[in-house]
mmCIF file of C-alpha atoms in Angstrom:
data_model
loop_
_atom_site.group_PDB
_atom_site.id
_atom_site.type_symbol
_atom_site.label_atom_id
_atom_site.label_comp_id
_atom_site.label_asym_id
_atom_site.label_seq_id
_atom_site.Cartn_x
_atom_site.Cartn_y
_atom_site.Cartn_z
ATOM 1 C CA MET N 1 70.783 1.474 21.565
ATOM 2 C CA PRO N 2 72.469 -0.234 24.574
ATOM 3 C CA VAL N 3 71.174 1.004 27.931
ATOM 4 C CA ASP N 4 74.541 2.442 29.017
ATOM 5 C CA ASP N 5 74.860 4.372 25.754
ATOM 6 C CA LEU N 6 71.281 5.622 26.063
ATOM 7 C CA PHE N 7 71.811 7.146 29.505
ATOM 8 C CA ALA N 8 75.191 8.544 28.462
ATOM 9 C CA GLU N 9 73.563 10.285 25.480
ATOM 10 C CA ALA N 10 70.724 11.557 27.667
ATOM 11 C CA GLU N 11 73.248 12.946 30.159
ATOM 12 C CA ARG N 12 75.177 14.651 27.335
ATOM 13 C CA GLN N 13 72.090 16.354 25.963
ATOM 14 C CA LEU N 14 70.754 17.385 29.368
ATOM 15 C CA THR N 15 74.137 18.810 30.357
ATOM 16 C CA VAL N 16 73.930 21.123 27.345
ATOM 17 C CA CYS N 17 70.340 22.005 28.276
ATOM 18 C CA ASN N 18 71.374 22.751 31.853
ATOM 19 C CA SER N 19 73.998 25.161 30.556
ATOM 20 C CA CYS N 20 71.568 26.934 28.236
ATOM 21 C CA ARG N 21 68.364 27.040 30.349
ATOM 22 C CA TYR N 22 66.431 28.777 27.581
ATOM 23 C CA CYS N 23 63.463 26.391 28.120
ATOM 24 C CA ALA N 24 63.112 26.993 31.862
ATOM 25 C CA GLY N 25 59.581 28.375 31.485
ATOM 26 C CA TYR N 26 58.146 25.621 29.306
ATOM 27 C CA CYS N 27 57.507 22.807 31.790
ATOM 28 C CA PRO N 28 58.710 21.452 35.178
ATOM 29 C CA VAL N 29 61.415 19.314 33.541
ATOM 30 C CA TRP N 30 63.847 22.167 33.086
ATOM 31 C CA PRO N 31 63.563 23.797 36.560
ATOM 32 C CA ALA N 32 63.945 20.273 37.980
ATOM 33 C CA LEU N 33 67.056 19.789 35.836
ATOM 34 C CA GLU N 34 68.539 23.036 37.181
ATOM 35 C CA LEU N 35 68.433 21.565 40.706
ATOM 36 C CA ARG N 36 70.877 18.839 39.653
ATOM 37 C CA SER N 37 74.549 19.583 38.943
ATOM 38 C CA THR N 38 75.218 15.904 38.221
ATOM 39 C CA LEU N 39 72.795 13.392 36.766
ATOM 40 C CA THR N 40 72.290 9.824 37.913
ATOM 41 C CA ARG N 41 70.224 7.249 36.040
ATOM 42 C CA GLY N 42 67.479 7.803 38.568
ATOM 43 C CA ASP N 43 67.516 11.552 37.848
ATOM 44 C CA ILE N 44 67.303 10.980 34.099
ATOM 45 C CA THR N 45 64.479 8.451 34.531
ATOM 46 C CA HIS N 46 62.593 10.932 36.704
ATOM 47 C CA LEU N 47 63.001 13.798 34.220
ATOM 48 C CA ALA N 48 61.969 11.620 31.268
ATOM 49 C CA ASN N 49 58.722 10.610 32.992
ATOM 50 C CA LEU N 50 58.060 14.161 34.173
ATOM 51 C CA CYS N 51 58.136 15.145 30.472
ATOM 52 C CA HIS N 52 54.642 15.273 28.927
ATOM 53 C CA ASP N 53 56.001 15.263 25.366
ATOM 54 C CA CYS N 54 54.630 18.704 24.485
ATOM 55 C CA ARG N 55 57.726 19.217 22.250
ATOM 56 C CA ASP N 56 57.843 22.965 22.844
ATOM 57 C CA CYS N 57 61.488 22.625 23.909
ATOM 58 C CA PHE N 58 62.450 21.130 20.543
ATOM 59 C CA SER N 59 60.690 23.922 18.643
ATOM 60 C CA ALA N 60 62.501 26.568 20.692
ATOM 61 C CA CYS N 61 65.921 24.912 20.828
ATOM 62 C CA MET N 62 68.859 26.488 18.993
ATOM 63 C CA TYR N 63 70.938 23.301 19.098
ATOM 64 C CA THR N 64 68.740 20.782 17.298
ATOM 65 C CA PRO N 65 69.990 19.106 14.078
ATOM 66 C CA PRO N 66 71.831 20.113 11.942
ATOM 67 C CA HIS N 67 73.656 21.883 14.804
ATOM 68 C CA GLU N 68 76.700 19.940 15.961
ATOM 69 C CA PHE N 69 75.207 19.516 19.470
ATOM 70 C CA ASP N 70 72.432 17.441 17.834
ATOM 71 C CA LEU N 71 69.923 17.912 20.664
ATOM 72 C CA ASN N 72 66.573 16.128 20.556
ATOM 73 C CA PRO N 73 65.132 16.035 24.119
ATOM 74 C CA PRO N 74 61.724 14.609 23.094
ATOM 75 C CA LYS N 75 63.366 11.619 21.413
ATOM 76 C CA VAL N 76 65.873 10.847 24.156
ATOM 77 C CA PHE N 77 63.143 11.197 26.794
ATOM 78 C CA ALA N 78 60.949 8.802 24.788
ATOM 79 C CA GLN N 79 63.817 6.312 24.673
ATOM 80 C CA VAL N 80 64.318 6.542 28.443
ATOM 81 C CA ARG N 81 60.580 6.151 29.087
ATOM 82 C CA GLU N 82 60.594 3.071 26.881
ATOM 83 C CA GLU N 83 63.392 1.640 29.024
ATOM 84 C CA THR N 84 61.297 2.510 32.103
ATOM 85 C CA TYR N 85 58.279 0.578 30.802
ATOM 86 C CA ARG N 86 60.500 -2.416 29.991
ATOM 87 C CA SER N 87 62.823 -2.630 32.981
ATOM 88 C CA TYR N 88 60.528 -2.107 35.966
ATOM 89 C CA VAL N 89 57.929 -4.817 35.254
ATOM 90 C CA TRP N 90 58.271 -8.577 35.573
ATOM 91 C CA PRO N 91 59.125 -10.270 33.342
ATOM 92 C CA SER N 92 61.106 -7.433 31.782
ATOM 93 C CA THR N 93 61.323 -9.132 28.398
ATOM 94 C CA VAL N 94 58.153 -10.053 26.534
ATOM 95 C CA PRO N 95 57.782 -11.294 22.944
ATOM 96 C CA GLY N 96 57.813 -8.587 20.301
ATOM 97 C CA TRP N 97 54.454 -9.704 18.922
ATOM 98 C CA MET N 98 52.801 -8.498 22.148
ATOM 99 C CA HIS N 99 53.576 -4.887 21.289
ATOM 100 C CA GLY N 100 51.581 -2.468 19.130
ATOM 101 C CA TRP N 101 48.176 -2.957 17.587
ATOM 102 C CA ARG N 102 49.065 -6.448 16.281
ATOM 103 C CA GLY N 103 49.684 -7.621 19.825
ATOM 104 C CA VAL N 104 46.376 -6.128 20.958
ATOM 105 C CA ALA N 105 44.575 -7.815 18.065
ATOM 106 C CA GLY N 106 46.199 -11.191 18.738
ATOM 107 C CA TRP N 107 45.308 -11.176 22.425
ATOM 108 C CA PHE N 108 41.787 -9.972 21.649
ATOM 109 C CA VAL N 109 41.083 -12.787 19.191
ATOM 110 C CA ALA N 110 42.509 -15.445 21.538
ATOM 111 C CA ILE N 111 40.525 -14.280 24.565
ATOM 112 C CA PHE N 112 37.358 -13.814 22.507
ATOM 113 C CA ALA N 113 37.602 -17.445 21.396
ATOM 114 C CA LEU N 114 38.185 -18.595 24.987
ATOM 115 C CA LEU N 115 35.105 -16.707 26.219
ATOM 116 C CA VAL N 116 32.973 -18.209 23.460
ATOM 117 C CA VAL N 117 34.043 -21.673 24.619
ATOM 118 C CA LEU N 118 33.316 -20.802 28.261
ATOM 119 C CA SER N 119 29.883 -19.472 27.313
ATOM 120 C CA SER N 120 29.081 -22.705 25.498
ATOM 121 C CA LEU N 121 30.338 -24.902 28.327
ATOM 122 C CA THR N 122 28.393 -23.001 30.976
ATOM 123 C CA GLY N 123 25.118 -22.956 29.074
ATOM 124 C CA GLY N 124 25.233 -19.353 27.914
ATOM 125 C CA ALA N 125 22.439 -18.358 25.572
ATOM 126 C CA GLY N 126 24.871 -16.632 23.217
ATOM 127 C CA ASN N 127 22.269 -13.987 22.426
ATOM 128 C CA SER N 128 19.481 -11.988 24.070
ATOM 129 C CA THR N 129 16.712 -14.512 23.570
ATOM 130 C CA GLY N 130 16.916 -16.033 27.064
ATOM 131 C CA PRO N 131 14.457 -15.430 29.907
ATOM 132 C CA ASN N 132 16.142 -12.141 30.847
ATOM 133 C CA PRO N 133 17.040 -10.323 27.579
ATOM 134 C CA GLY N 134 19.892 -7.847 27.888
ATOM 135 C CA SER N 135 21.365 -9.486 30.984
ATOM 136 C CA PRO N 136 25.070 -10.328 30.695
ATOM 137 C CA TYR N 137 24.460 -13.392 32.856
ATOM 138 C CA GLU N 138 22.488 -14.926 30.024
ATOM 139 C CA ILE N 139 25.812 -15.112 28.193
ATOM 140 C CA LEU N 140 28.211 -15.967 31.025
ATOM 141 C CA PRO N 141 27.331 -16.890 34.619
ATOM 142 C CA HIS N 142 28.153 -14.264 37.224
ATOM 143 C CA LEU N 143 30.941 -16.229 38.923
ATOM 144 C CA VAL N 144 32.587 -17.103 35.620
ATOM 145 C CA MET N 145 32.489 -13.479 34.512
ATOM 146 C CA VAL N 146 33.988 -12.295 37.806
ATOM 147 C CA ALA N 147 36.739 -14.924 37.605
ATOM 148 C CA VAL N 148 37.834 -14.156 34.033
ATOM 149 C CA VAL N 149 38.045 -10.418 34.771
ATOM 150 C CA ALA N 150 39.433 -10.622 38.319
ATOM 151 C CA ALA N 151 42.344 -12.965 37.549
ATOM 152 C CA PRO N 152 44.159 -10.660 35.062
ATOM 153 C CA SER N 153 43.256 -7.618 37.165
ATOM 154 C CA LEU N 154 44.909 -9.099 40.272
ATOM 155 C CA TRP N 155 47.972 -10.062 38.229
ATOM 156 C CA THR N 156 48.245 -6.511 36.936
ATOM 157 C CA ILE N 157 47.907 -5.006 40.427
ATOM 158 C CA VAL N 158 50.699 -7.213 41.797
ATOM 159 C CA VAL N 159 53.051 -6.556 38.861
ATOM 160 C CA LEU N 160 52.436 -2.794 38.897
ATOM 161 C CA ALA N 161 52.845 -2.562 42.678
ATOM 162 C CA ALA N 162 56.279 -4.158 42.371
ATOM 163 C CA ALA N 163 57.142 -1.896 39.416
ATOM 164 C CA VAL N 164 56.121 1.234 41.328
ATOM 165 C CA SER N 165 58.268 0.193 44.289
ATOM 166 C CA ARG N 166 61.337 -0.404 42.100
ATOM 167 C CA TYR N 167 60.807 2.810 40.128
ATOM 168 C CA TRP N 168 60.445 4.932 43.265
ATOM 169 C CA ARG N 169 63.516 3.415 44.898
ATOM 170 C CA ASP N 170 65.591 4.242 41.802
ATOM 171 C CA THR N 171 64.282 7.782 41.326
ATOM 172 C CA HIS N 172 63.929 8.785 44.988
ATOM 173 C CA GLY N 173 64.981 6.053 47.387
ATOM 174 C CA ARG N 174 62.586 6.174 50.346
ATOM 175 C CA LEU N 175 59.187 4.508 50.108
ATOM 176 C CA ARG N 176 57.936 6.291 53.237
ATOM 177 C CA ASP N 177 57.979 9.583 51.333
ATOM 178 C CA LEU N 178 55.023 8.332 49.264
ATOM 179 C CA THR N 179 52.683 9.028 52.199
ATOM 180 C CA ARG N 180 52.331 12.803 52.113
ATOM 181 C CA PRO N 181 48.634 13.713 51.618
ATOM 182 C CA GLY N 182 49.256 17.395 50.865
ATOM 183 C CA VAL N 183 51.702 16.588 48.074
ATOM 184 C CA TRP N 184 49.348 13.956 46.663
ATOM 185 C CA ALA N 185 46.459 16.456 46.604
ATOM 186 C CA ARG N 186 48.504 18.924 44.550
ATOM 187 C CA THR N 187 49.797 16.139 42.303
ATOM 188 C CA LEU N 188 46.344 14.744 41.541
ATOM 189 C CA VAL N 189 44.994 18.205 40.672
ATOM 190 C CA GLN N 190 47.872 18.777 38.260
ATOM 191 C CA GLY N 191 47.451 15.291 36.838
ATOM 192 C CA VAL N 192 43.725 15.437 36.128
ATOM 193 C CA GLN N 193 44.118 18.879 34.585
ATOM 194 C CA LEU N 194 47.124 17.784 32.472
ATOM 195 C CA ARG N 195 48.591 21.093 33.536
ATOM 196 C CA HIS N 196 52.100 20.206 32.401
ATOM 197 C CA MET N 197 50.914 19.526 28.860
ATOM 198 C CA ARG N 198 50.497 23.252 28.315
ATOM 199 C CA GLY N 199 54.134 23.813 27.440
ATOM 200 C CA GLY N 200 55.011 27.463 27.922
ATOM 201 C CA GLY N 201 51.352 28.375 28.364
ATOM 202 C CA GLN N 202 50.429 27.935 24.706
ATOM 203 C CA ASP N 203 49.867 24.156 24.760
ATOM 204 C CA CYS N 204 51.703 21.485 22.778
ATOM 205 C CA ASP N 205 53.713 21.925 19.589
ATOM 206 C CA TYR N 206 52.134 18.646 18.538
ATOM 207 C CA PRO N 207 51.701 17.342 15.905
ATOM 208 C CA ALA N 208 53.280 20.344 14.167
ATOM 209 C CA ASP N 209 55.368 23.347 15.254
ATOM 210 C CA VAL N 210 52.232 25.404 15.888
ATOM 211 C CA PRO N 211 50.971 25.461 19.515
ATOM 212 C CA SER N 212 47.534 23.883 19.846
ATOM 213 C CA PRO N 213 45.314 22.654 22.720
ATOM 214 C CA GLN N 214 44.045 19.715 20.639
ATOM 215 C CA ARG N 215 46.301 17.054 22.145
ATOM 216 C CA ARG N 216 45.608 18.093 25.735
ATOM 217 C CA ARG N 217 41.846 18.213 25.147
ATOM 218 C CA LEU N 218 41.806 14.802 23.480
ATOM 219 C CA HIS N 219 43.835 13.347 26.341
ATOM 220 C CA LEU N 220 41.321 14.828 28.767
ATOM 221 C CA ALA N 221 38.474 13.227 26.804
ATOM 222 C CA VAL N 222 40.138 9.810 27.120
ATOM 223 C CA THR N 223 41.021 10.327 30.797
ATOM 224 C CA TYR N 224 37.615 11.549 31.933
ATOM 225 C CA GLY N 225 35.858 9.082 29.660
ATOM 226 C CA PHE N 226 37.771 6.211 31.233
ATOM 227 C CA GLY N 227 36.972 7.592 34.672
ATOM 228 C CA LEU N 228 33.254 7.736 33.890
ATOM 229 C CA CYS N 229 33.365 4.147 32.658
ATOM 230 C CA LEU N 230 34.880 3.126 35.990
ATOM 231 C CA VAL N 231 32.054 4.993 37.731
ATOM 232 C CA SER N 232 29.585 3.091 35.543
ATOM 233 C CA THR N 233 31.083 -0.278 36.464
ATOM 234 C CA THR N 234 31.318 0.594 40.171
ATOM 235 C CA SER N 235 27.768 1.910 40.393
ATOM 236 C CA ALA N 236 26.436 -1.161 38.584
ATOM 237 C CA ALA N 237 28.247 -3.396 41.086
ATOM 238 C CA PHE N 238 26.792 -1.383 43.970
ATOM 239 C CA MET N 239 23.266 -1.616 42.589
ATOM 240 C CA GLN N 240 23.617 -5.364 42.138
ATOM 241 C CA GLU N 241 25.352 -6.309 45.382
ATOM 242 C CA PHE N 242 23.781 -3.859 47.821
ATOM 243 C CA LEU N 243 20.453 -2.816 46.266
ATOM 244 C CA HIS N 244 19.846 -6.254 44.723
ATOM 245 C CA LEU N 245 18.961 -4.676 41.383
ATOM 246 C CA MET N 246 20.078 -6.891 38.527
ATOM 247 C CA PRO N 247 21.038 -5.789 34.986
ATOM 248 C CA PRO N 248 20.024 -4.622 32.480
ATOM 249 C CA TYR N 249 19.563 -1.155 33.999
ATOM 250 C CA PRO N 250 17.252 1.635 32.743
ATOM 251 C CA TYR N 251 18.609 4.122 30.252
ATOM 252 C CA LEU N 252 18.384 6.936 32.817
ATOM 253 C CA SER N 253 20.254 5.033 35.531
ATOM 254 C CA VAL N 254 23.716 6.028 36.780
ATOM 255 C CA PRO N 255 25.549 3.064 35.181
ATOM 256 C CA VAL N 256 24.038 3.688 31.757
ATOM 257 C CA ILE N 257 24.419 7.477 31.723
ATOM 258 C CA THR N 258 28.024 7.509 32.947
ATOM 259 C CA GLY N 259 28.975 4.567 30.741
ATOM 260 C CA THR N 260 27.466 6.185 27.658
ATOM 261 C CA VAL N 261 29.058 9.604 28.197
ATOM 262 C CA GLY N 262 32.377 8.021 29.142
ATOM 263 C CA GLY N 263 32.318 5.676 26.163
ATOM 264 C CA PHE N 264 31.696 8.477 23.689
ATOM 265 C CA GLY N 265 34.436 10.553 25.312
ATOM 266 C CA MET N 266 36.931 7.714 24.887
ATOM 267 C CA VAL N 267 35.907 7.137 21.261
ATOM 268 C CA VAL N 268 36.385 10.810 20.380
ATOM 269 C CA GLY N 269 39.635 11.077 22.339
ATOM 270 C CA CYS N 270 41.223 7.894 20.975
ATOM 271 C CA ALA N 271 40.225 8.580 17.366
ATOM 272 C CA GLY N 272 41.489 12.152 17.604
ATOM 273 C CA LEU N 273 44.804 11.143 19.143
ATOM 274 C CA MET N 274 45.325 8.578 16.379
ATOM 275 C CA LEU N 275 44.871 11.294 13.781
ATOM 276 C CA LEU N 276 47.330 13.563 15.588
ATOM 277 C CA LYS N 277 49.805 10.692 15.853
ATOM 278 C CA ARG N 278 49.672 10.168 12.075
ATOM 279 C CA ARG N 279 50.591 13.825 11.560
ATOM 280 C CA SER N 280 53.298 13.989 14.236
ATOM 281 C CA ALA N 281 57.016 14.036 13.469
ATOM 282 C CA PRO N 282 58.403 10.486 13.828
ATOM 283 C CA GLU N 283 61.949 11.771 14.371
ATOM 284 C CA LEU N 284 60.881 13.174 17.770
ATOM 285 C CA GLY N 285 60.134 9.685 19.089
ATOM 286 C CA THR N 286 60.975 6.060 18.401
ATOM 287 C CA PRO N 287 59.266 3.537 16.101
ATOM 288 C CA SER N 288 58.587 1.138 18.972
ATOM 289 C CA MET N 289 57.028 3.848 21.154
ATOM 290 C CA ARG N 290 54.931 4.939 18.204
ATOM 291 C CA ARG N 291 53.647 1.354 17.862
ATOM 292 C CA ALA N 292 52.999 1.277 21.605
ATOM 293 C CA ASP N 293 50.936 4.469 21.339
ATOM 294 C CA TYR N 294 48.812 2.956 18.591
ATOM 295 C CA GLY N 295 48.442 -0.287 20.530
ATOM 296 C CA LEU N 296 47.126 1.532 23.607
ATOM 297 C CA LEU N 297 44.753 3.705 21.587
ATOM 298 C CA TRP N 298 43.378 0.709 19.683
ATOM 299 C CA ALA N 299 42.852 -1.219 22.928
ATOM 300 C CA LEU N 300 40.941 1.669 24.502
ATOM 301 C CA LEU N 301 38.979 2.322 21.320
ATOM 302 C CA ILE N 302 37.844 -1.313 21.063
ATOM 303 C CA LEU N 303 36.974 -1.243 24.764
ATOM 304 C CA SER N 304 34.797 1.851 24.423
ATOM 305 C CA VAL N 305 33.115 0.911 21.128
ATOM 306 C CA THR N 306 32.156 -2.583 22.289
ATOM 307 C CA GLY N 307 30.932 -1.139 25.585
ATOM 308 C CA LEU N 308 28.619 1.261 23.778
ATOM 309 C CA LEU N 309 27.378 -1.500 21.484
ATOM 310 C CA THR N 310 26.394 -3.672 24.476
ATOM 311 C CA LEU N 311 24.015 -0.874 25.443
ATOM 312 C CA PHE N 312 22.560 -0.226 22.003
ATOM 313 C CA LEU N 313 22.184 -3.926 21.117
ATOM 314 C CA ARG N 314 21.082 -5.368 24.437
ATOM 315 C CA THR N 315 17.705 -6.441 23.050
ATOM 316 C CA ASN N 316 19.211 -7.589 19.769
ATOM 317 C CA PRO N 317 20.425 -11.108 18.878
ATOM 318 C CA LEU N 318 23.895 -9.578 18.415
ATOM 319 C CA PHE N 319 24.087 -8.735 22.120
ATOM 320 C CA GLY N 320 25.833 -11.999 23.006
ATOM 321 C CA PRO N 321 28.769 -11.727 20.576
ATOM 322 C CA VAL N 322 29.160 -8.011 21.332
ATOM 323 C CA LEU N 323 29.229 -8.636 25.090
ATOM 324 C CA VAL N 324 31.851 -11.349 24.643
ATOM 325 C CA ALA N 325 33.885 -8.927 22.514
ATOM 326 C CA HIS N 326 33.606 -6.264 25.235
ATOM 327 C CA LEU N 327 34.704 -8.670 27.953
ATOM 328 C CA ALA N 328 37.633 -9.717 25.770
ATOM 329 C CA ALA N 329 38.588 -6.044 25.387
ATOM 330 C CA VAL N 330 38.395 -5.526 29.168
ATOM 331 C CA ILE N 331 40.583 -8.558 29.838
ATOM 332 C CA VAL N 332 43.122 -7.511 27.198
ATOM 333 C CA ALA N 333 43.276 -3.978 28.640
ATOM 334 C CA PHE N 334 44.046 -5.296 32.134
ATOM 335 C CA ALA N 335 45.999 -8.471 31.383
ATOM 336 C CA ILE N 336 48.676 -6.857 29.211
ATOM 337 C CA ALA N 337 48.541 -3.405 30.839
ATOM 338 C CA PRO N 338 51.928 -3.748 32.596
ATOM 339 C CA TYR N 339 53.631 -4.488 29.262
ATOM 340 C CA THR N 340 52.072 -1.684 27.216
ATOM 341 C CA LYS N 341 51.994 2.114 27.156
ATOM 342 C CA PHE N 342 49.021 1.881 29.550
ATOM 343 C CA VAL N 343 51.441 2.109 32.503
ATOM 344 C CA HIS N 344 52.795 5.519 31.512
ATOM 345 C CA TRP N 345 50.327 7.400 33.717
ATOM 346 C CA ILE N 346 51.642 5.675 36.859
ATOM 347 C CA TYR N 347 55.258 6.720 36.330
ATOM 348 C CA ARG N 348 54.209 10.180 35.196
ATOM 349 C CA LEU N 349 52.074 10.658 38.309
ATOM 350 C CA LEU N 350 54.993 9.573 40.507
ATOM 351 C CA ALA N 351 57.272 11.976 38.638
ATOM 352 C CA ILE N 352 54.857 14.873 39.270
ATOM 353 C CA TYR N 353 54.631 13.845 42.934
ATOM 354 C CA LYS N 354 58.422 13.799 43.281
ATOM 355 C CA ASP N 355 58.704 17.180 41.551
ATOM 356 C CA ASN N 356 56.195 18.709 43.965
ATOM 357 C CA MET N 357 58.001 17.134 46.904
ATOM 358 C CA ASP N 358 61.377 18.415 45.703
ATOM 359 C CA LYS N 359 59.956 21.947 45.512
ATOM 360 C CA LEU N 360 59.039 21.755 49.191
ATOM 361 C CA ALA N 361 62.494 20.550 50.238
#
């Protein structure tokens, strides 16, 4: 659908919703809509990203198909979010093969092959039979490993910083309003609790029309699991750089414990969300966003599984290939993050922040 037609259709549907207001108690989208008598593109973009796709509004709506009003807020919001992910990053147009699980697989294979070549050229042992079994630096030298991970990470930070600036200017206008600590504190609490995924207090009508906490709990497993993996990586870097303790680390050390718990949390969360996605109603979203969801979940699942295997196989000859696979998964996750569903949390967090700020106005 052309962009102009998309926003015109979104405005039509939301105008009907603003007249009805039956869903006012379900989530912050509808009270935020009531504050706006006219809708700009920035308003619609903000509301679409404030939506957590709980789908309670669709289940409760009296004007969904086959009614002549033909309302489908979850679908039109998904379409607007898709336009958000595409339009605010640079470059805004990327090849279609980069999307979905096929794109993740293609990038993974290419980067895995590159790392194998780098390991060979730099004298990597390729397994755990070197003088320091279980050390990642037996496979790739420290500086090489830092370089191959840091380069895509820096690219992602620059691209996302520009995207955040453009998004905020379109949905709010003033960058200086992003510096309010009290609003950020409330926003972060709501974000880490996924409070707005509770619908009208009974959780999501997802994947079916029966309210269930499954989706919210699985999202929390992925979120907290990813956070623990970041703690694992950070603590390992601290132990190496400041305490001069080199890997591999004991099983009861902070990096291993947090990485293990976080990895299992991500595996459970990603696998569960894939199952829910298979059972969800495709007509409440778009095919391309559905592929993007699967692509993100597969990327995170490969990341967590290979991370766990590096722990369990660190004294095994398979350690080398598994470590290379894990590094490839890390690079894929960061290198293509701006062009995948991975960025959704940034816009959603900004939407929650703006909603909290608007309530104080």
